[in-house]
XYZ file of C-alpha atoms in Angstrom:
169
model
C 3.196 64.330 7.034
C 0.742 61.908 5.759
C -2.394 61.196 7.992
C -3.227 57.951 8.897
C -6.867 56.941 9.171
C -7.944 55.059 12.520
C -9.976 51.884 11.836
C -11.630 49.442 14.213
C -10.408 46.257 12.283
C -13.569 45.488 10.745
C -12.346 46.365 7.114
C -9.864 43.329 6.595
C -12.551 40.591 7.570
C -15.283 42.277 5.021
C -12.270 42.733 2.441
C -11.435 38.700 2.826
C -15.193 37.919 2.639
C -15.809 40.145 -0.451
C -12.400 38.189 -1.663
C -13.691 34.762 -1.140
C -17.156 35.490 -2.661
C -15.781 36.513 -5.723
C -13.272 33.724 -6.094
C -14.214 30.385 -8.035
C -15.565 27.633 -6.443
C -12.563 25.007 -6.189
C -12.955 22.043 -8.705
C -14.326 18.923 -7.539
C -13.011 15.816 -9.049
C -15.024 12.382 -9.262
C -11.932 9.991 -9.411
C -8.691 9.465 -11.387
C -7.907 7.148 -14.322
C -4.350 6.444 -15.939
C -4.437 7.060 -19.299
C -2.023 5.063 -21.327
C -1.672 6.006 -24.778
C 0.257 3.567 -27.232
C 1.787 3.948 -30.491
C -1.262 4.459 -33.203
C -2.829 1.415 -34.417
C -1.406 -0.512 -31.302
C -4.225 -0.177 -28.715
C -5.911 -3.494 -29.253
C -2.735 -5.559 -29.033
C -2.190 -2.999 -25.998
C -5.316 -3.987 -24.400
C -4.744 -7.757 -25.154
C -1.331 -7.772 -23.279
C -3.041 -6.054 -20.255
C -5.788 -8.729 -20.250
C -3.230 -11.640 -20.483
C -0.700 -9.950 -18.186
C -2.542 -8.706 -15.224
C -5.969 -10.645 -15.628
C -7.741 -6.896 -16.633
C -11.407 -7.057 -17.367
C -12.450 -4.935 -20.309
C -15.373 -2.501 -19.061
C -16.014 -0.590 -22.327
C -14.600 0.264 -25.539
C -14.848 3.139 -28.363
C -14.030 2.543 -31.561
C -13.592 4.507 -34.335
C -13.832 3.727 -38.501
C -10.250 3.184 -39.927
C -9.922 2.807 -44.077
C -8.281 0.069 -45.262
C -8.255 0.034 -49.122
C -11.643 0.647 -50.315
C -13.550 -0.116 -47.152
C -13.658 0.975 -43.225
C -13.209 -1.162 -40.464
C -13.727 -0.295 -37.000
C -10.341 0.250 -34.988
C -9.992 0.529 -31.548
C -9.984 3.972 -29.895
C -9.804 3.384 -26.449
C -10.601 0.750 -23.811
C -11.543 0.878 -20.408
C -10.072 -2.004 -18.518
C -10.142 -3.078 -14.724
C -7.246 -4.050 -13.122
C -8.090 -5.292 -9.362
C -10.025 -1.847 -8.113
C -7.815 0.207 -10.621
C -9.437 1.790 -13.977
C -6.840 1.790 -16.928
C -7.832 3.694 -20.343
C -5.684 2.211 -23.163
C -5.772 4.270 -26.046
C -4.555 4.729 -29.450
C -2.751 7.783 -30.340
C -4.929 9.542 -32.374
C -2.471 12.011 -34.325
C 1.571 12.447 -34.016
C 0.706 15.814 -31.910
C -0.355 13.602 -28.987
C 2.525 11.684 -27.603
C 2.582 8.032 -26.835
C 4.297 7.064 -23.770
C 7.400 6.086 -24.940
C 9.338 6.034 -28.561
C 12.800 3.907 -28.662
C 15.473 5.761 -26.899
C 13.231 8.320 -25.412
C 13.979 9.461 -22.051
C 11.607 7.733 -19.615
C 8.664 9.810 -18.158
C 8.808 8.991 -14.753
C 5.778 7.592 -14.893
C 5.540 4.302 -12.665
C 2.425 2.113 -12.122
C 2.416 -0.025 -9.104
C 0.191 -3.025 -8.727
C -0.166 -4.992 -5.580
C -0.862 -8.339 -5.241
C -0.877 -11.598 -2.811
C 1.755 -13.651 -5.164
C 4.327 -11.477 -6.772
C 6.117 -14.584 -7.839
C 2.903 -15.750 -9.748
C 2.223 -12.037 -11.420
C 5.764 -11.896 -12.679
C 5.584 -15.115 -14.583
C 1.898 -14.302 -15.801
C 3.496 -11.049 -17.261
C 6.597 -12.115 -18.391
C 4.910 -15.015 -20.559
C 2.500 -12.251 -22.254
C 5.732 -10.477 -22.887
C 6.692 -8.276 -20.164
C 10.270 -8.064 -19.587
C 11.448 -8.495 -15.871
C 14.225 -5.862 -14.700
C 16.248 -7.925 -12.484
C 14.785 -10.700 -10.337
C 11.750 -11.089 -8.226
C 13.404 -10.087 -4.728
C 12.423 -9.306 -0.904
C 13.178 -6.406 1.378
C 12.448 -5.111 4.678
C 9.050 -3.697 2.775
C 8.369 -7.301 1.250
C 8.434 -8.813 -1.949
C 8.684 -6.941 -5.432
C 9.532 -7.007 -8.737
C 9.828 -4.132 -11.653
C 8.866 -4.949 -15.299
C 8.749 -2.915 -18.555
C 5.708 -3.711 -20.874
C 5.997 -4.086 -24.569
C 4.482 -0.438 -24.813
C 7.279 0.883 -22.674
C 5.067 1.447 -19.506
C 7.269 0.544 -16.276
C 5.169 -1.798 -13.645
C 6.108 -2.445 -10.099
C 4.724 -5.495 -8.551
C 4.537 -5.470 -5.156
C 3.355 -7.906 -2.071
C -0.285 -6.490 -0.918
C 1.080 -5.999 2.695
C 4.186 -4.200 1.366
C 2.375 -0.749 1.501
C 1.433 -1.071 5.271
C 5.185 -1.988 5.923
C 6.716 1.073 4.072
C 3.951 3.842 4.174
């Protein structure tokens, strides 16, 4: 018959404390920035589109030299844009092993960006004028006014009335 050692219960908390001391501290994050990777050579075009479609403001940009013929010209690598209170990084696809958002005929990634605005109709018209494709009509339901569009780079955007998040949260 095996012997069972008697304990006073103090070993379990001590073991838990030792395990906690050995565990690494949890990571602390400063924020979240959406990074949109567009097909190689189209980052400048994409940044211009987001400025026209969503009144984005360019905060910073990084460039790299790209050989064109006998010379090297600066080419946009990544632009940091502010869209309302959000930050979006629009970056060129650096190599073929880094996927762009969507290639023609590819399955959608499930990524949808939601922009809240006080005037969905005006925002949809502005985005469409800049080259976005409206998916259906601007509509209103119990959550408020909304519209879905796809930009020239394959990104799906939902435009929603600013009050809709409160109604349907």
